[in-house]
mmCIF file of C-alpha atoms in Angstrom:
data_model
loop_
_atom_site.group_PDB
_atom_site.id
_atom_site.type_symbol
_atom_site.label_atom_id
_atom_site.label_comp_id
_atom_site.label_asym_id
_atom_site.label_seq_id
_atom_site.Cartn_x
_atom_site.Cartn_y
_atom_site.Cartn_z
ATOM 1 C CA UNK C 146 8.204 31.389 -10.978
ATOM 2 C CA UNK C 147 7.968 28.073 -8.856
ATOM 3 C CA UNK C 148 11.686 25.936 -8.988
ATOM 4 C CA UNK C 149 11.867 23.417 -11.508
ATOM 5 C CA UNK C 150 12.253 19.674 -10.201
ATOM 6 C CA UNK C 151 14.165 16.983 -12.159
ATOM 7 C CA UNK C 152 13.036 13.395 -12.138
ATOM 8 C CA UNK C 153 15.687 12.363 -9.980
ATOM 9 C CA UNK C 154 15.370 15.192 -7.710
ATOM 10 C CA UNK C 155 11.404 13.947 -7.323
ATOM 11 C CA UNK C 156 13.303 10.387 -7.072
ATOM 12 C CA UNK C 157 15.194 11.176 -4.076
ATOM 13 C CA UNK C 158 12.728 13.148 -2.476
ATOM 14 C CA UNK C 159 10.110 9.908 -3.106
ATOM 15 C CA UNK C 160 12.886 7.749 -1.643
ATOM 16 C CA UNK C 161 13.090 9.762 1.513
ATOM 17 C CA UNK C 162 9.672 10.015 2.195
ATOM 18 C CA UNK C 163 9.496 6.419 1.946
ATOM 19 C CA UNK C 164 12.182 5.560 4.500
ATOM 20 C CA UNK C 165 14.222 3.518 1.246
ATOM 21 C CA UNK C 166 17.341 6.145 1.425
ATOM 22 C CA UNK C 167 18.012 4.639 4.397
ATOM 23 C CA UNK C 168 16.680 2.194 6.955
ATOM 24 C CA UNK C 169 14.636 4.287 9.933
ATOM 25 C CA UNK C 170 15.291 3.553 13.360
ATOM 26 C CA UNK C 171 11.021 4.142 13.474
ATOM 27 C CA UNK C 172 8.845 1.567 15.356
ATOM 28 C CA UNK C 173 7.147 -0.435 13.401
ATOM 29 C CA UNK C 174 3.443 1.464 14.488
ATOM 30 C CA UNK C 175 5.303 4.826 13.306
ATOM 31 C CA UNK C 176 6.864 3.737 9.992
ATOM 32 C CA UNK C 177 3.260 1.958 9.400
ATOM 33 C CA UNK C 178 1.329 5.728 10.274
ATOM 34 C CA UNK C 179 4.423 7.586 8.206
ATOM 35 C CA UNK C 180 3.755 5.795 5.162
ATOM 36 C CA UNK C 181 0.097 6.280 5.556
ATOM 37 C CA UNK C 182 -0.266 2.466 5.486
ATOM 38 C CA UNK C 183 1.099 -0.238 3.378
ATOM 39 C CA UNK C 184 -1.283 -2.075 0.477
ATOM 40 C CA UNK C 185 -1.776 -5.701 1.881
ATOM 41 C CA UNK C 186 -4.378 -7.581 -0.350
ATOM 42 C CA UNK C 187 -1.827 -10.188 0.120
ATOM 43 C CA UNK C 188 -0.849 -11.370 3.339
ATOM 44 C CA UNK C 189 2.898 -11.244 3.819
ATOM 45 C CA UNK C 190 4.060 -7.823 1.602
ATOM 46 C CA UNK C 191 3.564 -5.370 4.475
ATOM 47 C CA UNK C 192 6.479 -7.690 6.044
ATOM 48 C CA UNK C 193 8.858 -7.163 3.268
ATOM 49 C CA UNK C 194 8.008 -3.579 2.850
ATOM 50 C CA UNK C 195 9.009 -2.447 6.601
ATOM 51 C CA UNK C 196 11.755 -5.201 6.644
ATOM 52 C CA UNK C 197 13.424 -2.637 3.703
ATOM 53 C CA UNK C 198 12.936 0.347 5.256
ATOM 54 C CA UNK C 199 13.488 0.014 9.073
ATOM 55 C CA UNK C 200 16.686 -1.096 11.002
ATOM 56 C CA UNK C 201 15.998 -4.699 13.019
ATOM 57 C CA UNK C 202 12.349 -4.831 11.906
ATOM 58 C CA UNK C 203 11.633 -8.637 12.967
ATOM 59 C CA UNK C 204 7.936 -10.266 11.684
ATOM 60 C CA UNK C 205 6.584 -10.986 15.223
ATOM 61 C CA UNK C 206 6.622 -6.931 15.855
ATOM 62 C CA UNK C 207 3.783 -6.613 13.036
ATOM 63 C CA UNK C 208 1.991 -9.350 13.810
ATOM 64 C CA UNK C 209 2.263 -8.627 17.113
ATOM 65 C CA UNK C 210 0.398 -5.152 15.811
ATOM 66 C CA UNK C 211 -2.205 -6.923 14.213
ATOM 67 C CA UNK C 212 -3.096 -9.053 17.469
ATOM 68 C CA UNK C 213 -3.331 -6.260 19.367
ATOM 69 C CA UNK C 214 -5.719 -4.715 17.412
ATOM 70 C CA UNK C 215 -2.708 -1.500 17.338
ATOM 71 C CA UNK C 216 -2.841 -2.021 13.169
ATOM 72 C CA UNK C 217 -5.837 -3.680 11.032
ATOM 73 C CA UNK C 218 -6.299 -4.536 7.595
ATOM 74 C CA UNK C 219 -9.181 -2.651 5.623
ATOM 75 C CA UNK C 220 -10.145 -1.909 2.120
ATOM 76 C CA UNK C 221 -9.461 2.231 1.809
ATOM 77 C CA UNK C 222 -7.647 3.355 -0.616
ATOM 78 C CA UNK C 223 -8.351 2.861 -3.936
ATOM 79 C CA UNK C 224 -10.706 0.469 -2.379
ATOM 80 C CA UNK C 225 -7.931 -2.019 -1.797
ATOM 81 C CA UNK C 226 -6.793 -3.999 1.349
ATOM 82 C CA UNK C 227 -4.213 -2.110 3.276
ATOM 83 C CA UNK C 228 -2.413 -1.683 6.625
ATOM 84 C CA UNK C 229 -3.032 0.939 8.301
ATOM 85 C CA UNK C 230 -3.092 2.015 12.487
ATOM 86 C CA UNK C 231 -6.275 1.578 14.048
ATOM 87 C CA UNK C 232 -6.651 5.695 14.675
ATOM 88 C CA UNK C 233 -6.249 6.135 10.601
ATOM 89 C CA UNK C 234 -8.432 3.027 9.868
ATOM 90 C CA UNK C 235 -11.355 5.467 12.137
ATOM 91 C CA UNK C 236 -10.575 8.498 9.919
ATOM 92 C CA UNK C 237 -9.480 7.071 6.569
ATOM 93 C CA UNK C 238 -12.328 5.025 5.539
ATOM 94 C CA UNK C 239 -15.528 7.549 6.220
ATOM 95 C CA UNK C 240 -12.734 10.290 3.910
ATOM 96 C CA UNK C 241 -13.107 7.435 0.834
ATOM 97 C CA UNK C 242 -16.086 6.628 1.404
ATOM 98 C CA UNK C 243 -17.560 8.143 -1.819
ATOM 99 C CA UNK C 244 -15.305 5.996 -3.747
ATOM 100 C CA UNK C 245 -17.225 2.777 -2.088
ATOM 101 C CA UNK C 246 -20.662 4.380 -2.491
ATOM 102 C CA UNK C 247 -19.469 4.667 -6.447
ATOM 103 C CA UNK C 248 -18.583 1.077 -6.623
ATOM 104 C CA UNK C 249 -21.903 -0.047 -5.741
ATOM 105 C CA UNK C 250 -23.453 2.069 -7.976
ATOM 106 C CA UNK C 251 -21.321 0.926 -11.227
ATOM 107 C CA UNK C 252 -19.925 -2.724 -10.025
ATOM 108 C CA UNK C 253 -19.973 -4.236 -13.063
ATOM 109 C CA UNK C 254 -20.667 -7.737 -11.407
ATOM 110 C CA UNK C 255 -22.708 -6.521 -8.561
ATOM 111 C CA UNK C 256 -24.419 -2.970 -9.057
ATOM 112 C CA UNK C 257 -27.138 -4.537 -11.354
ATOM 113 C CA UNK C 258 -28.549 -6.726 -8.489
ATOM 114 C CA UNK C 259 -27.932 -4.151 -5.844
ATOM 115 C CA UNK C 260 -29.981 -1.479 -7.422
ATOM 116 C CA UNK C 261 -33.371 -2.387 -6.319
ATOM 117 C CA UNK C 262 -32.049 -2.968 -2.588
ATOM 118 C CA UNK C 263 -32.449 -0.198 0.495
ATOM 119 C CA UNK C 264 -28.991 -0.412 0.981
ATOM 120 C CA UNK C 265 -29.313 1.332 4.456
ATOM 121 C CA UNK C 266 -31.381 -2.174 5.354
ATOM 122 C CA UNK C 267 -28.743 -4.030 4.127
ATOM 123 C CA UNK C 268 -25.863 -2.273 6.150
ATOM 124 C CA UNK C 269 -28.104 -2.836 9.237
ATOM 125 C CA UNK C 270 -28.134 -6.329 9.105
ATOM 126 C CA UNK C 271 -24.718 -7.100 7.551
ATOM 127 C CA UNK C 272 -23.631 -5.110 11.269
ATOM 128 C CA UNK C 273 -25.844 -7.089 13.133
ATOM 129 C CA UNK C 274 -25.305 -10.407 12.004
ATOM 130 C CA UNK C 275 -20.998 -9.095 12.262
ATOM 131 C CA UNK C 276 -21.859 -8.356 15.797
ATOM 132 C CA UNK C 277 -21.783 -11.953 16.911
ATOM 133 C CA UNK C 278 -18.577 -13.027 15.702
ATOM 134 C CA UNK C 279 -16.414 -12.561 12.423
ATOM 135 C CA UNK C 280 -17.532 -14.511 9.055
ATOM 136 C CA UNK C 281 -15.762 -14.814 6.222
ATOM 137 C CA UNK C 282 -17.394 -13.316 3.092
ATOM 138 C CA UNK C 283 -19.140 -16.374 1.895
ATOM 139 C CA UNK C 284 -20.276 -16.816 5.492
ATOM 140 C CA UNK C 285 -22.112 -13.216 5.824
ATOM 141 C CA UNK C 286 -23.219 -12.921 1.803
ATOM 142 C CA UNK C 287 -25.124 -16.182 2.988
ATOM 143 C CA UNK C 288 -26.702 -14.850 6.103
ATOM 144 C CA UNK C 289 -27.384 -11.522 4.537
ATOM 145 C CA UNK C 290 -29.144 -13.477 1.645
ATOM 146 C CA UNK C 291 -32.078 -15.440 4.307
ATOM 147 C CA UNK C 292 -32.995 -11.795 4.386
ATOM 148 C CA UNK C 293 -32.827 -11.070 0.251
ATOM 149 C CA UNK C 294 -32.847 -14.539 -0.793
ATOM 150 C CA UNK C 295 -33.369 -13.292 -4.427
ATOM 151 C CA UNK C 296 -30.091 -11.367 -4.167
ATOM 152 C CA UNK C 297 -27.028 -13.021 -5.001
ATOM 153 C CA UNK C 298 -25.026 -13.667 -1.185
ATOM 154 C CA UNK C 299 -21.504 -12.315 -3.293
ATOM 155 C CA UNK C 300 -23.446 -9.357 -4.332
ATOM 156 C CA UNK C 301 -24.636 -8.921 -0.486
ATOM 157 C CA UNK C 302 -21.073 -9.892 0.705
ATOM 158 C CA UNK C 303 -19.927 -6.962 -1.472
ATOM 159 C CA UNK C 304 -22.271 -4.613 -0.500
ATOM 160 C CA UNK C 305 -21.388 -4.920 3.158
ATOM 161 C CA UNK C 306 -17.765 -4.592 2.265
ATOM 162 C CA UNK C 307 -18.892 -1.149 0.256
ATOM 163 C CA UNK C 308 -21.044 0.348 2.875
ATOM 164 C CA UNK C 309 -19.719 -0.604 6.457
ATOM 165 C CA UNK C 310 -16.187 -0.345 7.830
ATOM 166 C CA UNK C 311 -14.908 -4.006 7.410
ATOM 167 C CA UNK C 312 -11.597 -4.980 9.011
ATOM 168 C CA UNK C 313 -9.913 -8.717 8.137
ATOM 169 C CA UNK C 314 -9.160 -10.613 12.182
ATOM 170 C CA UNK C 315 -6.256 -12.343 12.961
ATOM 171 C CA UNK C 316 -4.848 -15.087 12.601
ATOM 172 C CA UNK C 317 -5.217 -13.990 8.804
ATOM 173 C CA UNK C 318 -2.114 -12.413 8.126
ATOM 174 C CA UNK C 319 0.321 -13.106 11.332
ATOM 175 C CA UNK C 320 3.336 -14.271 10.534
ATOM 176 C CA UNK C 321 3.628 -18.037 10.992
ATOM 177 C CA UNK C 322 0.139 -18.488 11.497
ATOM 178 C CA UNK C 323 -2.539 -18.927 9.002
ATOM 179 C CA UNK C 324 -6.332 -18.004 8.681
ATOM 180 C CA UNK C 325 -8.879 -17.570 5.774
ATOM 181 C CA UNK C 326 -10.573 -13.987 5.675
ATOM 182 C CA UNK C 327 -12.822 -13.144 8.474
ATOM 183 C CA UNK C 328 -14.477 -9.631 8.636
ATOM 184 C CA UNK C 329 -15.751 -7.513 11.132
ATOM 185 C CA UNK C 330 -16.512 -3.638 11.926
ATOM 186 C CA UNK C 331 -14.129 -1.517 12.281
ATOM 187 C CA UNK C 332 -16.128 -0.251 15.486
ATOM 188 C CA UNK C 333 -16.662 -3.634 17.328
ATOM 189 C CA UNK C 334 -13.192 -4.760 16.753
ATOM 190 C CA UNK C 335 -11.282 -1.572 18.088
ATOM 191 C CA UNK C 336 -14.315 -0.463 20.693
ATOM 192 C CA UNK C 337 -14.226 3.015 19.187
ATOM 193 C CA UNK C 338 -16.576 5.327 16.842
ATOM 194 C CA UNK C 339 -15.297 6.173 13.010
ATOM 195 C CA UNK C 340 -13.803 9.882 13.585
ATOM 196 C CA UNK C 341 -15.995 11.505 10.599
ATOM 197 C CA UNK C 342 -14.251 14.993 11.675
ATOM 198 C CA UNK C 343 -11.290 14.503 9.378
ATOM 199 C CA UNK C 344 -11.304 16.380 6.181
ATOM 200 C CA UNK C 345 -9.636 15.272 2.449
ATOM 201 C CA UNK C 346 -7.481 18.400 3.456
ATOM 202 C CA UNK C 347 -5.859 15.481 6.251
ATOM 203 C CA UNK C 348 -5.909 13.095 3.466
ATOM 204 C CA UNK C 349 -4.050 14.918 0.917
ATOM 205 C CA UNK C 350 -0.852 16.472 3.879
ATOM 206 C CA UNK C 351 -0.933 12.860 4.966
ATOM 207 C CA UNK C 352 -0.479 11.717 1.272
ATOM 208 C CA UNK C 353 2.525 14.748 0.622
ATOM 209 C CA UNK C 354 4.444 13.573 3.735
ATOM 210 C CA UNK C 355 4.243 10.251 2.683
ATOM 211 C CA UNK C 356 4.946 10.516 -1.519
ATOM 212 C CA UNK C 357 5.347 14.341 -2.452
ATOM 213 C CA UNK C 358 6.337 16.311 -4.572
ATOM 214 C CA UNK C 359 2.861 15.321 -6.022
ATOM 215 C CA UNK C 360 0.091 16.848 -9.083
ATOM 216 C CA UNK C 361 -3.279 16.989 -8.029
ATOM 217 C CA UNK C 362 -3.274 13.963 -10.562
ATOM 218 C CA UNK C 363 -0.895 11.337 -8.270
ATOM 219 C CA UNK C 364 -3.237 12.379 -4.942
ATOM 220 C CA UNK C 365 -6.325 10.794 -7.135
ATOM 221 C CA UNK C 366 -4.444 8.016 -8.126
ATOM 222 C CA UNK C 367 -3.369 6.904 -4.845
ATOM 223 C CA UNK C 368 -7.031 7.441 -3.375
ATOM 224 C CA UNK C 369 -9.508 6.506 -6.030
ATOM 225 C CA UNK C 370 -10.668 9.978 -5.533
ATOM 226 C CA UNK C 371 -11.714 12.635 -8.052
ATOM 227 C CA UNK C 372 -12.318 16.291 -7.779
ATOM 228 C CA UNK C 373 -9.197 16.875 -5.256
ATOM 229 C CA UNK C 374 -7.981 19.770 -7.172
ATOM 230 C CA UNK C 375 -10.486 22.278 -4.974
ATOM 231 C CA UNK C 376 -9.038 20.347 -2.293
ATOM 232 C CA UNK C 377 -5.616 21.356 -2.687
ATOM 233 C CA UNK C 378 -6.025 24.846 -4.027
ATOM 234 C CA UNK C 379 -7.385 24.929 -0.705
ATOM 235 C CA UNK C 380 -4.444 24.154 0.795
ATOM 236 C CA UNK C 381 -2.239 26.148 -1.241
ATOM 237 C CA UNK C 382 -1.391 28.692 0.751
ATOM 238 C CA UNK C 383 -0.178 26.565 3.150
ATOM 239 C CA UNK C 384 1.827 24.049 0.580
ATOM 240 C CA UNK C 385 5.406 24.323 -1.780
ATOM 241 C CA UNK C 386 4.650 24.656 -5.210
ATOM 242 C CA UNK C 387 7.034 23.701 -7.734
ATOM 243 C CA UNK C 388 7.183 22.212 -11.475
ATOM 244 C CA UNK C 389 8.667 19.401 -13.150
ATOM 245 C CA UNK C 390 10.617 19.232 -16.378
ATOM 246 C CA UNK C 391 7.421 18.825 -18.402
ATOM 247 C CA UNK C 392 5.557 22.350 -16.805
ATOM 248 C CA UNK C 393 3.576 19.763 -14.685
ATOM 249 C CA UNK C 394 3.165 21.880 -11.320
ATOM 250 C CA UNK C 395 3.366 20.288 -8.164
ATOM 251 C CA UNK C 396 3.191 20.246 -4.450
ATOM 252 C CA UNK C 397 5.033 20.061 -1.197
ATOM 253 C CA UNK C 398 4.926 20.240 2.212
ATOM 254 C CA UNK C 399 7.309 23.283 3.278
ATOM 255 C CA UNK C 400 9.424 21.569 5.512
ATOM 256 C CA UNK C 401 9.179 17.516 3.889
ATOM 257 C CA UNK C 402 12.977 16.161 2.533
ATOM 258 C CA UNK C 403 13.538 17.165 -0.690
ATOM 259 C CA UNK C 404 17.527 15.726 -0.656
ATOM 260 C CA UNK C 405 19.959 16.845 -3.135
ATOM 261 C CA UNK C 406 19.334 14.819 -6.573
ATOM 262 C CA UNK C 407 23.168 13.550 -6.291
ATOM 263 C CA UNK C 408 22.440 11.602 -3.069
ATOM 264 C CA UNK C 409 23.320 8.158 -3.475
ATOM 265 C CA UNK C 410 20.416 5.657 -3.259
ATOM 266 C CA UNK C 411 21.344 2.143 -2.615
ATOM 267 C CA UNK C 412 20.086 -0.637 -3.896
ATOM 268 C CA UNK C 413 16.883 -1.774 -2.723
ATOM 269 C CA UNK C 414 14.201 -4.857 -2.300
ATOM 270 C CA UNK C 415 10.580 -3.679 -2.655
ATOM 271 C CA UNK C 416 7.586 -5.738 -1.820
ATOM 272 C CA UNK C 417 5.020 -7.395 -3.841
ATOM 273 C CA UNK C 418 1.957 -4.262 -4.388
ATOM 274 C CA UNK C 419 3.604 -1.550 -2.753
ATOM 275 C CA UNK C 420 2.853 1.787 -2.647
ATOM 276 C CA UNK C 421 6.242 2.980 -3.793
ATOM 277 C CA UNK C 422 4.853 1.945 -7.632
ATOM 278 C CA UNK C 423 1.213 2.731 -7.625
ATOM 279 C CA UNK C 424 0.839 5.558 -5.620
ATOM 280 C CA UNK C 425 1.172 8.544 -8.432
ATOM 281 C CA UNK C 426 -0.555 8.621 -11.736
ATOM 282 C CA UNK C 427 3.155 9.494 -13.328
ATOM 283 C CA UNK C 428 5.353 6.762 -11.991
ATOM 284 C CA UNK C 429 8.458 7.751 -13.796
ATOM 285 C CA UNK C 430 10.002 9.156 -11.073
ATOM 286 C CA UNK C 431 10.430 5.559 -10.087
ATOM 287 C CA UNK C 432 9.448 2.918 -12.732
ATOM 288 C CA UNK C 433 10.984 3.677 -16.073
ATOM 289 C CA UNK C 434 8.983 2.906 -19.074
ATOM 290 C CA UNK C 435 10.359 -0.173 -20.289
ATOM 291 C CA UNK C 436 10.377 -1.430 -16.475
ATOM 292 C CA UNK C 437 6.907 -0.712 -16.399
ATOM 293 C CA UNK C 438 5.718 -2.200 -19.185
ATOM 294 C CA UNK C 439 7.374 -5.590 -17.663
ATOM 295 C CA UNK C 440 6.327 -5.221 -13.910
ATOM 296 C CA UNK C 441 2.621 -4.617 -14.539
ATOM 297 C CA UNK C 442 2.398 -7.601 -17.388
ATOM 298 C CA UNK C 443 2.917 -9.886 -14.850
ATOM 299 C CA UNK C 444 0.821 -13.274 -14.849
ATOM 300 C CA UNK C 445 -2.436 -12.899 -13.064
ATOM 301 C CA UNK C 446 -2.691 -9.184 -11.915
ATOM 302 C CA UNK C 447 0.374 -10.027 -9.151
ATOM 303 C CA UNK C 448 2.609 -7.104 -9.045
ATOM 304 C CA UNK C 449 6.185 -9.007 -8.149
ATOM 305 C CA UNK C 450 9.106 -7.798 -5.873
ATOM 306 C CA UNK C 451 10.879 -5.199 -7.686
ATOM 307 C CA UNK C 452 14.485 -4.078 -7.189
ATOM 308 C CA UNK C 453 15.866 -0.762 -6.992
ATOM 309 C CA UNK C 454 19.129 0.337 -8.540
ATOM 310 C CA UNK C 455 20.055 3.945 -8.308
ATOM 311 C CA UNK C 456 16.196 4.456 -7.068
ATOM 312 C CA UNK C 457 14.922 3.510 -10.364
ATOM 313 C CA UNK C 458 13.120 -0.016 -10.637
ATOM 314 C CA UNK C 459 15.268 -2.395 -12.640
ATOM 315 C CA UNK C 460 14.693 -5.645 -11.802
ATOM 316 C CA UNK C 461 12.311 -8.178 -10.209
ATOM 317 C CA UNK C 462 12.875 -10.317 -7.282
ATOM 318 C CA UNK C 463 10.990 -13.888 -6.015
ATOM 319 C CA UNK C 464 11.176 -16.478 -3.922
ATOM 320 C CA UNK C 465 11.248 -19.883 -4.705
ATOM 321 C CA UNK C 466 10.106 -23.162 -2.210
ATOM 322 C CA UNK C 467 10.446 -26.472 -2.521
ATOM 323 C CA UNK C 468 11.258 -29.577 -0.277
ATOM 324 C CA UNK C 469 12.343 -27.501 2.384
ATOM 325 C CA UNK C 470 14.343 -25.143 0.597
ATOM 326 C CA UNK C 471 14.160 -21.417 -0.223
ATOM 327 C CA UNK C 472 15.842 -20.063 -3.101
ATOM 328 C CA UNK C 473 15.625 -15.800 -4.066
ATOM 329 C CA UNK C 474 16.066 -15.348 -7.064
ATOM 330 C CA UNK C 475 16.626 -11.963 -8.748
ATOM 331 C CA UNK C 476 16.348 -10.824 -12.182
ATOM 332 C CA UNK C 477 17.822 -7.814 -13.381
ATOM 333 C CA UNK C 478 16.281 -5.963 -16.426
ATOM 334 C CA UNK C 479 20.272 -5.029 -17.820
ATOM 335 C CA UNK C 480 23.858 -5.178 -16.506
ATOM 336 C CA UNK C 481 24.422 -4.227 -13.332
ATOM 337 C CA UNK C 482 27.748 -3.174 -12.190
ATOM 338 C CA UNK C 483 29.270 -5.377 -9.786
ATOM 339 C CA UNK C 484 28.977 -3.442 -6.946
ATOM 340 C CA UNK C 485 25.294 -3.396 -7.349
ATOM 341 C CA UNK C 486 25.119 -7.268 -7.501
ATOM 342 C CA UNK C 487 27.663 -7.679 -4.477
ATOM 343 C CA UNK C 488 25.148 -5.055 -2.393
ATOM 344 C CA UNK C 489 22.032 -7.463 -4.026
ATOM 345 C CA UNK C 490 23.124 -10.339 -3.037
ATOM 346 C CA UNK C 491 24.093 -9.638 0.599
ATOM 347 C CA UNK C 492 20.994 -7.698 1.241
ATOM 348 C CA UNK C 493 19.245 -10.661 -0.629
ATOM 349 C CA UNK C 494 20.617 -13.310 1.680
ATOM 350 C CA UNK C 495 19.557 -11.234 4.431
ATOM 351 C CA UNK C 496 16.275 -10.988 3.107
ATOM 352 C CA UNK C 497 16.272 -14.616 2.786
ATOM 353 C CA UNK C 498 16.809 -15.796 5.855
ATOM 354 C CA UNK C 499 14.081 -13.078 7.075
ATOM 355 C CA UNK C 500 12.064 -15.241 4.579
ATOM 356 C CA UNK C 501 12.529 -18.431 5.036
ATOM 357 C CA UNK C 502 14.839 -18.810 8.366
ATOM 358 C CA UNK C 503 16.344 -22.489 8.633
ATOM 359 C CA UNK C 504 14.979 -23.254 4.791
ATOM 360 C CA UNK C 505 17.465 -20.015 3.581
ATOM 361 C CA UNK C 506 19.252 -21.741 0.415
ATOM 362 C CA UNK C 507 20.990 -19.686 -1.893
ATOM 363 C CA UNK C 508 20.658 -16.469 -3.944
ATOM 364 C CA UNK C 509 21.071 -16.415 -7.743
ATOM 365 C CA UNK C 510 20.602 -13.826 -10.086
ATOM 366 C CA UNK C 511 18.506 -14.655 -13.639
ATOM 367 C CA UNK C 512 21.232 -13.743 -16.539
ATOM 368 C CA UNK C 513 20.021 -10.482 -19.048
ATOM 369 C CA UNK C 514 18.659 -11.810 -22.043
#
């Protein structure tokens, strides 16, 4: 009979996996090809996310990354911008790229004036016209459409996002600087071939180092992929199997952290998107129900900073500009004891002056309603 897991005891292995029991003393590249990238359809929450989880991390090492074409942004994933080392950008996107070639078919904006295209034609050009120098996507959806001009250019913008390897260049996304979204192929910005030797066996160990204990269920959820259950009875001769509280079974790596349930998990700041909260279909092991219900109602789609007390999610955080001045400011759901607020707000002004440097102001905390 496989052990029985409690939700905290998935907690704290979650938490250890994802270098938030304690600070790493990783390199940036390593914590970056650990986590099996960070989600970064906005610019700055890779930032926060490795500033929480490694020891010294300073902004100029990532961006430093990104310049040297050692990490790249790319839509993988769940078919979302992430972060991810150039050698798993070569290997990750051709394993998801099913969930692209579904997209285009069902697009609810774009697959009706797609259909009657070769599609193969317009990959072609879309890498061709990419090969001269990066355009943004309003730039190549309007070259690609001299070719179809009775095509929509967002339609053929999309299209070449679904069906070719598209990286975002610096200065878009380097700390300090600024830069509107450029895109080019994977291949002509790294100087290397897509590895299509990698198997969704990689994918799903890479995705159990990284957030197991895990159901077939979270794997698809933090892919966009379906049918992985063949996948991982494939694998499981080779994996842990255990249960949770509800008969849900689940797997493991054999030799992953799984720490005792009564380690201590300090409070924590977690970035805007990250994969901590969307990366399993349950998310209970880390987002309560009534915590969820209030993180993903947010205003426009924006999944905020969240704050972790005793690993669970149970609060928001943001940061607030204006005339020079940067304010955090941190809302708990409920009472916090004060040991929890003293550990918020000194991480907090930390995480401040990581923020906003010179402009640092003040931390305050939102009072419970």
């Amino acid at each position: 009979m496989p052990e029985t897991l409690s939700p905290r005891a998935l907690n704290r292995a979650l938490l250890a996996r994802q270098l938030l029991l304690r600070r790493a003393k990783a390199t940036p590249l390593e914590a970056v090809r650990h986590l099996c990238g960070l989600q970064a359809q906005a610019p700055w929450p890779p930032y926060y996310g490795l500033w929480s989880r490694l020891h010294g991390f300073r902004p100029e090492q990532l961006g430093g990354l990104l310049l040297d074409r050692q990490v790249v942004r790319i839509a993988v994933m769940r078919g979302t911008v992430h972060l991810v080392t150039a050698e798993d950008c070569l290997w990750l996107r051709p394993c998801v790229q099913r969930l692209f070639d579904r997209d285009l078919a069902t697009n609810a904006s774009y697959a009706k004036a797609l259909a009657p295209l070769d599609l193969e034609a317009v990959a072609q050009r879309a890498r061709a016209v990419l090969a001269g120098e990066p355009l943004t996507p309003s730039a190549l959806g309007k070259a690609l459409a001299a070719h179809w001009p009775d095509t929509p250019p967002a339609a053929l913008a999309h299209a070449a996002r679904g069906l070719l390897p598209l990286v975002q260049v610096p200065p878009r996304a380097v700390w300090g600087q600024s830069g509107r979204t450029a895109l080019t192929t994977a291949e002509d910005w790294l100087g290397r071939a897509l590895d299509r030797t990698a198997s969704l066996d990689d994918l799903v160990v890479r995705y159990l180092a990284a957030f197991g204990p895990a159901s077939v269920a979270d794997v698809q959820a933090w892919s966009g992929l379906t049918r992985l259950g063949e996948v991982v009875e494939r694998l499981r001769p080779r994996l842990r199997v255990f249960r949770t509280e509800q008969g849900r079974e689940v797997f493991d790596l054999p030799e992953a952290p799984r720490p005792d349930p009564a380690t201590p998990a300090p409070p924590r700041f977690i970035a805007e998107f990250d994969n901590l909260l969307l990366a399993h279909a349950d998310r209970s092991r880390v987002l309560p129900e009534d915590a969820r219900r209030r993180v993903f109602n947010a205003p426009n789609g924006v999944l905020p900073g969240t704050v972790l007390l005793d690993g669970m999610v149970g609060g928001v955080w943001r940061i607030h500009r204006a005339r020079g001045a940067a304010t955090l400011e941190i809302e708990p759901f409920r009472q916090i004891s004060t040991k929890d607020r003293d550990a918020l707000e000194s991480a907090g002004a930390r995480l401040l002056r990581f923020a906003a440097g010179e402009d640092a102001r003040d931390v305050r905390f939102v009072p419970v309603a």
